[in-house]
mmCIF file of C-alpha atoms in Angstrom:
data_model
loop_
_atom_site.group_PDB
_atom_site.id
_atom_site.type_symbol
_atom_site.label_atom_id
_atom_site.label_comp_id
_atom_site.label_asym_id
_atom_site.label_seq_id
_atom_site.Cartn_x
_atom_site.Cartn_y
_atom_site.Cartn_z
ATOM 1 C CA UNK A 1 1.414 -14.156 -18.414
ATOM 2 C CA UNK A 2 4.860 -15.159 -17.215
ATOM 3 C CA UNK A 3 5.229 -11.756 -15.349
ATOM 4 C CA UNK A 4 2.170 -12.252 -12.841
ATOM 5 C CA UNK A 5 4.768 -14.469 -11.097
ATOM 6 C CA UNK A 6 4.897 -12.527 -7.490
ATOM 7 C CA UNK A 7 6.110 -13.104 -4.242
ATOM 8 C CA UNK A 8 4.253 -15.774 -3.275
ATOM 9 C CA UNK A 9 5.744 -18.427 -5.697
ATOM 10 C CA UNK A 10 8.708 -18.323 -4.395
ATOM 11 C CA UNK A 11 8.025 -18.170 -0.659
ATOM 12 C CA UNK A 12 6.482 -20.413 1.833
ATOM 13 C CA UNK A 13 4.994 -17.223 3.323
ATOM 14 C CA UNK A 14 3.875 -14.340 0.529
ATOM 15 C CA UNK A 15 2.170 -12.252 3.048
ATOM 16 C CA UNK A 16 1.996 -11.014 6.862
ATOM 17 C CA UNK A 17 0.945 -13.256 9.088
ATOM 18 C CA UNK A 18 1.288 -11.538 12.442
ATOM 19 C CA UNK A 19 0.006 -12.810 15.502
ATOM 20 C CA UNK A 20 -1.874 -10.457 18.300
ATOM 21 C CA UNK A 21 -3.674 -11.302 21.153
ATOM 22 C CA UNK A 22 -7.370 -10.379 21.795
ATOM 23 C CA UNK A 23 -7.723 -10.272 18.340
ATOM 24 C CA UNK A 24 -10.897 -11.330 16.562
ATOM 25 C CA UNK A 25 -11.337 -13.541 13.475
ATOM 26 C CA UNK A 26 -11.833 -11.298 10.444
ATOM 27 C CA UNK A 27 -12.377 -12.786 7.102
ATOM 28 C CA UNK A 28 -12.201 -10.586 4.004
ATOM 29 C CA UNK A 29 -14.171 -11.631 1.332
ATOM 30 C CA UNK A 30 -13.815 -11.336 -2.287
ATOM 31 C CA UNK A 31 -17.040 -10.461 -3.071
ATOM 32 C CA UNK A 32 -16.920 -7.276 -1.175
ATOM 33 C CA UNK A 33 -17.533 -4.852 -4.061
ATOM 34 C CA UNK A 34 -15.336 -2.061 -2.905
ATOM 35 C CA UNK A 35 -12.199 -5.092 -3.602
ATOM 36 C CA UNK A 36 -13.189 -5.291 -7.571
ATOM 37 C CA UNK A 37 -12.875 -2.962 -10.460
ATOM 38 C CA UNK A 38 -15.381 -2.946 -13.417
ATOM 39 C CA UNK A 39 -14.230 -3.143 -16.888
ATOM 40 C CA UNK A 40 -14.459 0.612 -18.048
ATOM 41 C CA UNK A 41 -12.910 0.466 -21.749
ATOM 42 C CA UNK A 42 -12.851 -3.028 -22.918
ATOM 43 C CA UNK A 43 -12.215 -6.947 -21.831
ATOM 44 C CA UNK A 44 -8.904 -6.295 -23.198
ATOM 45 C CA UNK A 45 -8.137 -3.588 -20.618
ATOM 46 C CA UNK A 46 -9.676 -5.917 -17.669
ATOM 47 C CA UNK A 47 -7.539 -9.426 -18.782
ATOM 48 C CA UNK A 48 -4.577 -7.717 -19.360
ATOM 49 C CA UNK A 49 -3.834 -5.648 -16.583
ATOM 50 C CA UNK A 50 -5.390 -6.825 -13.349
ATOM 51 C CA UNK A 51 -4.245 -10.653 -12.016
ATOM 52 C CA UNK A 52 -4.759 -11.864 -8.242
ATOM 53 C CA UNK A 53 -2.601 -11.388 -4.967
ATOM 54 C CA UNK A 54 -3.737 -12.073 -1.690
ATOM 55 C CA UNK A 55 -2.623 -10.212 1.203
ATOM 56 C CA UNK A 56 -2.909 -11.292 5.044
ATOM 57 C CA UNK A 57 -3.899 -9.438 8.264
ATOM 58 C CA UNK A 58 -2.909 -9.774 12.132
ATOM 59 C CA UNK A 59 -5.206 -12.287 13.846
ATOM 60 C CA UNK A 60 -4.831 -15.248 15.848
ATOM 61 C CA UNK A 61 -5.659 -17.466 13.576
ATOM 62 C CA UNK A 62 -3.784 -16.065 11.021
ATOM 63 C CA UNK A 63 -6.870 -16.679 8.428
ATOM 64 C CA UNK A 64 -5.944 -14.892 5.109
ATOM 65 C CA UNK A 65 -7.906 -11.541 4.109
ATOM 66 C CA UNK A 66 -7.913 -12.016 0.673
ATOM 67 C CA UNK A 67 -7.444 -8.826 -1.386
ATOM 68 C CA UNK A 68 -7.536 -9.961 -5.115
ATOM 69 C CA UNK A 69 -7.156 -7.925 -8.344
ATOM 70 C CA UNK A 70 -3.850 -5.627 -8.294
ATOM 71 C CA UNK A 71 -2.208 -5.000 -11.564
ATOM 72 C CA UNK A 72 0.740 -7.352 -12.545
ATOM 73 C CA UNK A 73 3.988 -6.661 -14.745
ATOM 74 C CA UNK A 74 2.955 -4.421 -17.425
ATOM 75 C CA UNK A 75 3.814 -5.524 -20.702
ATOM 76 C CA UNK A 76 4.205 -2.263 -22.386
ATOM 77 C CA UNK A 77 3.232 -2.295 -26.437
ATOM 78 C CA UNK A 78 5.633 -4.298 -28.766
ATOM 79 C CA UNK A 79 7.623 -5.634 -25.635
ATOM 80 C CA UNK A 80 8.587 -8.005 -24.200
ATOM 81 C CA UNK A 81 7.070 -8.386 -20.319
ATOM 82 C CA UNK A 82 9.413 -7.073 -17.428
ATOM 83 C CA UNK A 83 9.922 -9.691 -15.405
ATOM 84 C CA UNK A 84 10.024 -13.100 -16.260
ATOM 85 C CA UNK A 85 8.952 -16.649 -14.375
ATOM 86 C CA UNK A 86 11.868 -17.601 -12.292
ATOM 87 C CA UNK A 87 13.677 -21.342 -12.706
ATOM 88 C CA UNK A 88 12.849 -22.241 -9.034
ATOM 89 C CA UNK A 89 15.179 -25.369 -9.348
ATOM 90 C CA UNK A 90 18.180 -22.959 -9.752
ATOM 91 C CA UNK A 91 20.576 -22.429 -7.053
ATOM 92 C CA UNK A 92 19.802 -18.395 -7.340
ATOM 93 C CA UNK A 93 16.247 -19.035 -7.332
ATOM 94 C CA UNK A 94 17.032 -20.779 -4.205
ATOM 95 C CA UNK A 95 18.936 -18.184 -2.748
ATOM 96 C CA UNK A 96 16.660 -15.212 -3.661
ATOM 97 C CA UNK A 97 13.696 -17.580 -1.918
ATOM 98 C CA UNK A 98 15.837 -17.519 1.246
ATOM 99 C CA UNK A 99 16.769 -13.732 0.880
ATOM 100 C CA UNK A 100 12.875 -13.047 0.545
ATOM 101 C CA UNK A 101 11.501 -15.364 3.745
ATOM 102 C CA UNK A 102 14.811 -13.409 5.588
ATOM 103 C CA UNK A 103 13.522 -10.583 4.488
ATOM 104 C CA UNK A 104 9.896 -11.033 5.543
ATOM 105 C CA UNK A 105 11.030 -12.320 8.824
ATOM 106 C CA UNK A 106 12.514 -9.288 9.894
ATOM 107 C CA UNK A 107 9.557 -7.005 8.649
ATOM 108 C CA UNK A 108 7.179 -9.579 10.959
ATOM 109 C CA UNK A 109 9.109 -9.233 13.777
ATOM 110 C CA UNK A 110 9.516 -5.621 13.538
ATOM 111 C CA UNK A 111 5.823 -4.533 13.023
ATOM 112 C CA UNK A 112 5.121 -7.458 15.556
ATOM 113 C CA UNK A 113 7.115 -5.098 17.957
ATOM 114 C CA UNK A 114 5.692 -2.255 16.994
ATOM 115 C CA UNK A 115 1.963 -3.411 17.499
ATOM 116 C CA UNK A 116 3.007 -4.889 21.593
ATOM 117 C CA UNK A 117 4.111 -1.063 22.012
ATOM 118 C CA UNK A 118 0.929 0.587 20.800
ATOM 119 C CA UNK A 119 -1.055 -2.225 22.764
ATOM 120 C CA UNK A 120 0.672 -1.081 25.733
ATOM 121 C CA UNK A 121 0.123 2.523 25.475
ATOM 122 C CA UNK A 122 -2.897 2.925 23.639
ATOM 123 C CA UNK A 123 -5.056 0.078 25.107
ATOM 124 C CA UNK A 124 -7.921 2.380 25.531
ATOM 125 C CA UNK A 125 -6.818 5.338 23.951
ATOM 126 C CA UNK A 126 -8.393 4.738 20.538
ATOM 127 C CA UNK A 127 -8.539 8.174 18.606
ATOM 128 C CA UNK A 128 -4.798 8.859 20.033
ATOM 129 C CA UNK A 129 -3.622 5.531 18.653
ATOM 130 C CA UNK A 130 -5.214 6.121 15.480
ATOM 131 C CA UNK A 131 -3.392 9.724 15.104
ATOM 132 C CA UNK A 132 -0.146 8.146 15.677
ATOM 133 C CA UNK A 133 -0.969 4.922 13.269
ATOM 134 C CA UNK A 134 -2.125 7.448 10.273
ATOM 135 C CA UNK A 135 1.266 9.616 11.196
ATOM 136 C CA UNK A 136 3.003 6.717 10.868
ATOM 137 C CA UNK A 137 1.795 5.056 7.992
ATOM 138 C CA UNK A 138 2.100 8.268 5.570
ATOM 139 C CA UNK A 139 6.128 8.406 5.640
ATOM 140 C CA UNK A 140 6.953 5.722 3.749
ATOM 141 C CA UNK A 141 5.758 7.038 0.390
ATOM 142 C CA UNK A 142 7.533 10.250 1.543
ATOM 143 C CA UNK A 143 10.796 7.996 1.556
ATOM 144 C CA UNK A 144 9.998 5.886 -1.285
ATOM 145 C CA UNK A 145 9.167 9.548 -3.473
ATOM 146 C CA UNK A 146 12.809 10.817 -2.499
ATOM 147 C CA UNK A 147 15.093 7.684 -3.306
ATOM 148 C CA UNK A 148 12.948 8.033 -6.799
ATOM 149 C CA UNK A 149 13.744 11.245 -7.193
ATOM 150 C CA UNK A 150 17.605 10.797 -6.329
ATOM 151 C CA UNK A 151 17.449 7.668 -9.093
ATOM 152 C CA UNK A 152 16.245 10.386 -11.565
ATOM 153 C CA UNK A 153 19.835 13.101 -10.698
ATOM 154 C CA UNK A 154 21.365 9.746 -11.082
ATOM 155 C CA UNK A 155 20.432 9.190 -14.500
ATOM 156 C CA UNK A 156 19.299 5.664 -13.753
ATOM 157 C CA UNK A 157 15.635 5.457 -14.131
ATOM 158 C CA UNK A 158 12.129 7.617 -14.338
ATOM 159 C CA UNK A 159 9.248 5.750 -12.892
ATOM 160 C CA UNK A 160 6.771 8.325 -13.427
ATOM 161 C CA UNK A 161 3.987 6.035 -12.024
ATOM 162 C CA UNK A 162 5.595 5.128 -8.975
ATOM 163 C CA UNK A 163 5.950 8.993 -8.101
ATOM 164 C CA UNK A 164 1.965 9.365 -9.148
ATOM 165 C CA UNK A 165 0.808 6.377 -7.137
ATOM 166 C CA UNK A 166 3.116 6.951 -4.134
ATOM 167 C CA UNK A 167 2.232 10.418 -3.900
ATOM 168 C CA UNK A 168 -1.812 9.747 -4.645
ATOM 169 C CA UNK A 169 -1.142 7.336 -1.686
ATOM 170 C CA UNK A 170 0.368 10.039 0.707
ATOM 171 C CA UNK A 171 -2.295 12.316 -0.051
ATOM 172 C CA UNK A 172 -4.918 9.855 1.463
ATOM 173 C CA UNK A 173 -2.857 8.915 4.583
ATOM 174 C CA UNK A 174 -2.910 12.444 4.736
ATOM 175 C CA UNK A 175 -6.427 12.878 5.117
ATOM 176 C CA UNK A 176 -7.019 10.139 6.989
ATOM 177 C CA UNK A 177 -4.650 12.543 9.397
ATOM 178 C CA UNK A 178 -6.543 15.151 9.323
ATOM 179 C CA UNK A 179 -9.462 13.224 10.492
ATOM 180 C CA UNK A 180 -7.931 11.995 13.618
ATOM 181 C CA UNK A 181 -7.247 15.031 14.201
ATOM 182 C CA UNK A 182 -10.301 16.785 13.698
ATOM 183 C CA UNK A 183 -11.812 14.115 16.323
ATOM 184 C CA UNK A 184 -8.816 15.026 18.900
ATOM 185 C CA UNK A 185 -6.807 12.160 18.571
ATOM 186 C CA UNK A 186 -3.744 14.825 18.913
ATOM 187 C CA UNK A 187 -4.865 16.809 21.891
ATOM 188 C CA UNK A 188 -2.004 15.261 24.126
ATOM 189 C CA UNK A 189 1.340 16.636 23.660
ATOM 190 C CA UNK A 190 2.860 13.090 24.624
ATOM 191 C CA UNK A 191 1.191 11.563 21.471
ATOM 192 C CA UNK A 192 2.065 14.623 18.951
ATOM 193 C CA UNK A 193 5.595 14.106 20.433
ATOM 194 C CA UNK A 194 5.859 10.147 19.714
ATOM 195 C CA UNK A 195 4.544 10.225 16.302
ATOM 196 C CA UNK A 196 6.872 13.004 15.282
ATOM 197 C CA UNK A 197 9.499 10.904 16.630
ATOM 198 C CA UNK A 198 8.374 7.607 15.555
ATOM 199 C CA UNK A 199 7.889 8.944 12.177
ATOM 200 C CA UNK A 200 11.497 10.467 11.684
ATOM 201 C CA UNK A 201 12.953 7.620 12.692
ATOM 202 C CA UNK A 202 10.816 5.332 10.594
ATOM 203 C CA UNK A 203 11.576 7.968 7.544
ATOM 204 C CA UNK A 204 15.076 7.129 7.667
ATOM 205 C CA UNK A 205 14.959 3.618 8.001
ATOM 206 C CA UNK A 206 12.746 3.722 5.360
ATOM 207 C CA UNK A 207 14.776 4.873 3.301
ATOM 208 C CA UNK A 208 18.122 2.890 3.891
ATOM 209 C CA UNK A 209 15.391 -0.256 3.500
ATOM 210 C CA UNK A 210 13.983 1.274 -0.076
ATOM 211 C CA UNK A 211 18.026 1.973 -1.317
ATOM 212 C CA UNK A 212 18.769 -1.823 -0.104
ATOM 213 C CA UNK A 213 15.687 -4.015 -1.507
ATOM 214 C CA UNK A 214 12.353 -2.273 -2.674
ATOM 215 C CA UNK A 215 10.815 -5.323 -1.970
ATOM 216 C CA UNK A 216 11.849 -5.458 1.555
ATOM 217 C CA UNK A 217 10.649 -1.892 2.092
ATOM 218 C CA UNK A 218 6.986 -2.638 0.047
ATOM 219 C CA UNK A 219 6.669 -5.640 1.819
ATOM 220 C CA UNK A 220 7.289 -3.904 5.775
ATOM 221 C CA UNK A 221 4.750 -0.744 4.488
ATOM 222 C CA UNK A 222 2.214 -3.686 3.754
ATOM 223 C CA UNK A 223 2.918 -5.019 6.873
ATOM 224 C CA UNK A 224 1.640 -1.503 8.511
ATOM 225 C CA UNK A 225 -0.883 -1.265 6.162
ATOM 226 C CA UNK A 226 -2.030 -4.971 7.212
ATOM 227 C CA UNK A 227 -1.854 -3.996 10.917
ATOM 228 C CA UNK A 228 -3.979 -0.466 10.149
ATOM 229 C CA UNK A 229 -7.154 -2.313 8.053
ATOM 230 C CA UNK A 230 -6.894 -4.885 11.366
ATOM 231 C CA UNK A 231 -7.247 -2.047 13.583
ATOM 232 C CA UNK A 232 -9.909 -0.269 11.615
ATOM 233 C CA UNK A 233 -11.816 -3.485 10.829
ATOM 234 C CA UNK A 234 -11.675 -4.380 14.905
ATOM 235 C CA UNK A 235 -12.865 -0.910 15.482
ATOM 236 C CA UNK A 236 -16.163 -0.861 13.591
ATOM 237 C CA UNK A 237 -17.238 -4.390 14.626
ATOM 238 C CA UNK A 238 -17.046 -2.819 18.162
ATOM 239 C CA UNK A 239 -18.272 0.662 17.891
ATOM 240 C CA UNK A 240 -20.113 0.503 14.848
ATOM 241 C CA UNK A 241 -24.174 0.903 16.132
ATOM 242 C CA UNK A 242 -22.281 3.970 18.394
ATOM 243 C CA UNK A 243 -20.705 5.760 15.216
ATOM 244 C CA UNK A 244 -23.680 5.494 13.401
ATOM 245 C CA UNK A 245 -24.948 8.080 15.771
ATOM 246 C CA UNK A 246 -22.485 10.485 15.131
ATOM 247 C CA UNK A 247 -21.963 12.881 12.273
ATOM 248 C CA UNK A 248 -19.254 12.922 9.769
ATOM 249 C CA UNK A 249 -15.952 15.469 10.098
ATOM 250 C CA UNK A 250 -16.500 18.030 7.584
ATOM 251 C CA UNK A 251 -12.428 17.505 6.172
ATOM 252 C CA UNK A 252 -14.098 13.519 5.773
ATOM 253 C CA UNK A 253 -16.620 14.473 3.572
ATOM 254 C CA UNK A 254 -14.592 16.480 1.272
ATOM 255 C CA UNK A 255 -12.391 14.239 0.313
ATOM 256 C CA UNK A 256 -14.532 11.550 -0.152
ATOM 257 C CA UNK A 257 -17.267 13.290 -2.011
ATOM 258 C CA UNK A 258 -15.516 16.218 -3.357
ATOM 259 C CA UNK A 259 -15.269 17.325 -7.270
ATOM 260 C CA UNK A 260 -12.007 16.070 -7.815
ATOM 261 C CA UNK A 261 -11.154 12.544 -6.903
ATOM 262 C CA UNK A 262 -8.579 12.096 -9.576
ATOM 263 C CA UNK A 263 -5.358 11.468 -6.628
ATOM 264 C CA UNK A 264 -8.827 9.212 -5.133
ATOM 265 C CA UNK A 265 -8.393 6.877 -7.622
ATOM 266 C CA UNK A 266 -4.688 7.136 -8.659
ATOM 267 C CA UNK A 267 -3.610 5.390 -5.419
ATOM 268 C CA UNK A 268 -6.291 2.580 -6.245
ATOM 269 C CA UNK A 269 -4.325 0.005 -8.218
ATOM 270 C CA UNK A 270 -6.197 -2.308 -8.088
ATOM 271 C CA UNK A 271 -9.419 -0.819 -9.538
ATOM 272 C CA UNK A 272 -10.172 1.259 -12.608
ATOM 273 C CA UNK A 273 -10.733 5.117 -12.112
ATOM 274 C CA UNK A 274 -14.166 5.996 -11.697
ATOM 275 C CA UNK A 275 -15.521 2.926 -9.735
ATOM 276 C CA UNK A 276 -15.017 3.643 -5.822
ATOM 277 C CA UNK A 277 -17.488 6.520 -5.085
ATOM 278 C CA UNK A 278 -17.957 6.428 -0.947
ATOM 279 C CA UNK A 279 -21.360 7.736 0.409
ATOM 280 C CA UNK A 280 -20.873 9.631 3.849
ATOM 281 C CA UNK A 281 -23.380 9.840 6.104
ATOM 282 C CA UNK A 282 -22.011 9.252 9.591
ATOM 283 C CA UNK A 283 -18.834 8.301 11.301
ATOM 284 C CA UNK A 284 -19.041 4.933 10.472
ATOM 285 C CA UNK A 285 -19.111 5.458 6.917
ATOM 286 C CA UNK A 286 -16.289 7.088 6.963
ATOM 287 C CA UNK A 287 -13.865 4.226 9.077
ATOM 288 C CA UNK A 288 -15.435 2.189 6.743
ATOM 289 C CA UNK A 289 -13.828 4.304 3.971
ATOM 290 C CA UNK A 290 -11.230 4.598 5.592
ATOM 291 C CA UNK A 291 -10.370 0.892 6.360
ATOM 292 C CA UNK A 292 -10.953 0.399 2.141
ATOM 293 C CA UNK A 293 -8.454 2.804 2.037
ATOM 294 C CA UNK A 294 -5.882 0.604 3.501
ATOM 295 C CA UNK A 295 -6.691 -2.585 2.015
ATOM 296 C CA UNK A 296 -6.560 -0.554 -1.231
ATOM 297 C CA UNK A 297 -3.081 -0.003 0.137
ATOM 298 C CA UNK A 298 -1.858 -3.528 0.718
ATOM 299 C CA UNK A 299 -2.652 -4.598 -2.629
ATOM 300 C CA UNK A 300 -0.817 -1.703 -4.254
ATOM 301 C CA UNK A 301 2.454 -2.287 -1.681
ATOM 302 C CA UNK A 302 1.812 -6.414 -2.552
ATOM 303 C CA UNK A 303 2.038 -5.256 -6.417
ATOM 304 C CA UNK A 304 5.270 -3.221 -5.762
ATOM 305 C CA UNK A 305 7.372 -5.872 -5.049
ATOM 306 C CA UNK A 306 7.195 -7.398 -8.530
ATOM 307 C CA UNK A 307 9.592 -5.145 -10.209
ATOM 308 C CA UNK A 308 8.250 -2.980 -12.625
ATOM 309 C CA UNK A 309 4.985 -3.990 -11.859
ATOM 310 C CA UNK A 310 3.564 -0.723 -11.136
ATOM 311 C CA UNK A 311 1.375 1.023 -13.120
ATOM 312 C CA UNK A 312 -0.913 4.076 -12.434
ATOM 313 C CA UNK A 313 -4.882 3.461 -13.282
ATOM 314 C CA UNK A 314 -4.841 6.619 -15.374
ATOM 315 C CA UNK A 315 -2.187 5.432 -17.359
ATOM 316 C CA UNK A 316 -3.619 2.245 -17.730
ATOM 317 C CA UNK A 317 -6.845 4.003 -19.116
ATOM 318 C CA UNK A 318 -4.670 6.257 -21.904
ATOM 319 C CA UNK A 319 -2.263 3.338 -23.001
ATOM 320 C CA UNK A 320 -5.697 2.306 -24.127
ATOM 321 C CA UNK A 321 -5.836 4.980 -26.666
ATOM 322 C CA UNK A 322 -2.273 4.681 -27.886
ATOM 323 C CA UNK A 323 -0.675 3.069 -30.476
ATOM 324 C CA UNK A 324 2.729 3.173 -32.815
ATOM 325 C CA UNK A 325 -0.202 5.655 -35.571
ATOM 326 C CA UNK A 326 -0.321 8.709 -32.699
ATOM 327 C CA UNK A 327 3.037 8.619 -31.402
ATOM 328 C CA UNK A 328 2.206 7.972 -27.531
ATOM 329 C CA UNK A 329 5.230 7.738 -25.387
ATOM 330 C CA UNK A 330 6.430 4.280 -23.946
ATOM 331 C CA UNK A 331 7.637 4.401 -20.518
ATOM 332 C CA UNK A 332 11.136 3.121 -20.175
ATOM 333 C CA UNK A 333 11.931 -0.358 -18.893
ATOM 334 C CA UNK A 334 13.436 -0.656 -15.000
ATOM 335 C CA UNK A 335 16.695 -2.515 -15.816
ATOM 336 C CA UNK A 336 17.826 -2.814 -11.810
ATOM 337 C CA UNK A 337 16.276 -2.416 -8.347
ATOM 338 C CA UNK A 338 17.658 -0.317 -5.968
ATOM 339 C CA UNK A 339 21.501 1.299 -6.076
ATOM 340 C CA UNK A 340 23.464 -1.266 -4.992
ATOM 341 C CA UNK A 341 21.270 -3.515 -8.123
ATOM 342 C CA UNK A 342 22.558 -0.431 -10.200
ATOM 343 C CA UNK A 343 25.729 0.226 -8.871
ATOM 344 C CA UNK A 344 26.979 -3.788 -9.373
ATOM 345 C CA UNK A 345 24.896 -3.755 -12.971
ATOM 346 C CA UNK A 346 26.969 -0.132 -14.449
ATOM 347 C CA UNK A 347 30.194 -1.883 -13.462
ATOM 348 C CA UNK A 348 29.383 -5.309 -15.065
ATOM 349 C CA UNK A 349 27.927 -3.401 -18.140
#
């Protein structure tokens, strides 16, 4: 389908590739289970909705985690898909491919400046840097939530699935918060102080990023989320015979085995509801969960920057059950990206 077309074919560089010291080879393979999605409803459901993105973390040798199956460009029911295949021998193509690698740049060398601060102040501080990571990494579906909202007063768009996922995804940074904290990792004043900080400013840049260029804004929040499943992934492979000895925070196990997972599975794009069920029965299970969680992350943030390309899993599973017979509602196509893509497009139209 014409509207798979990401990132990547356009640019020399789809994904982070950010370089830290000290830092171990980690491969990510495919065939981890918790990185597929069954078929729940039909082979119809799997083929059309779910294509193949690859996403990169921080390592020396910059060797690719991949993190496959994240829903592509929906083509809703009697239209006609959102986005279509770029003419990369055109001179806008050409220009939008340099626009993107700018773009990129700047999110590398940000995050890449980011990560030499925490190294310096949380070298062996591990629980601490994790509080301030997970504080971190939660406000930029805060920011991306409120520009959708303020599109909405504006009359220019409801993306009812972006406002689902983002918030389904702010929910589990949240508890991922609330673990850290439950194992002290905000006992210091100095750390509650910098995150708060850190987090207001990063709100606000967020935001001017996510008015600007989505995709520049996805693409730095899956540079974060990159960085975190690096962290996490480091972590176990160092501690992980130690946090099998330890028991499980009680806040852990309720969210990962409560009653109600439905926000569980709405942030999982990349996988159909119902098919991620996490046993906890120590620590490590749960940074294992944990670091899932933020791969599950970079392949919904990798998705996001094909316009339109976002799609909840629940509302994957009912546009199943709808057709023209029971009157099911069609979401509404995104005609621009971001207000000055609006702005220029209401004066031209």
């Amino acid at each position: 389908m014409a509207s798979t077309v990401a990132i990547s074919t356009i640019s020399a560089r789809p994904l982070v590739s950010l370089r830290r010291s000290r830092a171990a080879a980690v491969s990510y393979s495919s065939s981890h289970q918790f990185l597929r999605h069954r078929s729940i409803s039909s082979r119809r459901l799997l083929f059309r909705n779910v294509h193949r993105v690859k996403a990169t973390i921080l390592q020396d040798d910059e060797e690719k985690v991949v993190v496959e199956e994240s829903f592509k460009a929906e083509t809703f029911p009697g239209k006609e898909p959102l986005l279509e295949e770029p003419d990369t021998s055109s001179s806008n193509s050409a220009l939008e491919a340099w626009v993107i690698k700018l773009e990129q740049g700047v999110n590398v060398f940000l995050t890449d400046s980011v990560i030499k601060i925490l190294d310096t102040l949380y070298r062996d501080r591990t629980y601490p840097r994790f509080f301030v990571l997970e504080t971190i990494a939660r406000v930029p579906y805060f920011a991306f939530m409120s520009v959708l909202h303020m599109y909405e007063t504006f009359g220019w768009w409801r993306r009812a699935d972006y406002l689902k996922v983002h918030f389904a995804e702010s929910w589990n940074e949240m508890h991922h918060l609330l673990i850290m904290e439950e194992l002290g990792g905000n006992s210091w004043w100095f750390d509650r102080l910098l995150a708060e900080l850190t987090a207001t400013f990063y709100y606000f840049m967020t935001v001017f990023l996510y008015i600007v260029s989505p995709r520049m804004a996805y693409h730095f929040s899956e540079c974060v989320e990159s960085h975190a499943f690096e962290t996490y992934d480091k972590f176990l492979k160092a501690s992980g015979e130690e946090l099998k000895k330890l028991p499980a925070p009680d806040i852990a196990v309720k969210y990962y085995t409560g009653s109600d997972m439905y926000l569980f599975d709405e942030f999982q794009t990349s996988r159909a509801p119902n098919t991620r069920r996490p046993v906890i029965e120590n620590l490590y299970d749960v940074f294992v969960n944990i670091r899932d969680d933020e791969a599950e992350h970079c392949k919904t943030m990798r998705a996001c920057q094909t316009l339109g390309s976002l799609r909840s899993p629940h509302s994957m599973v009912e546009d199943e059950d709808c057709n023209e017979e029971s009157g099911c509602a069609i979401p509404e196509e995104a005609h621009c990206e971001g207000i000055v893509d609006c702005i220029k497009k209401s004066i031209t139209n």
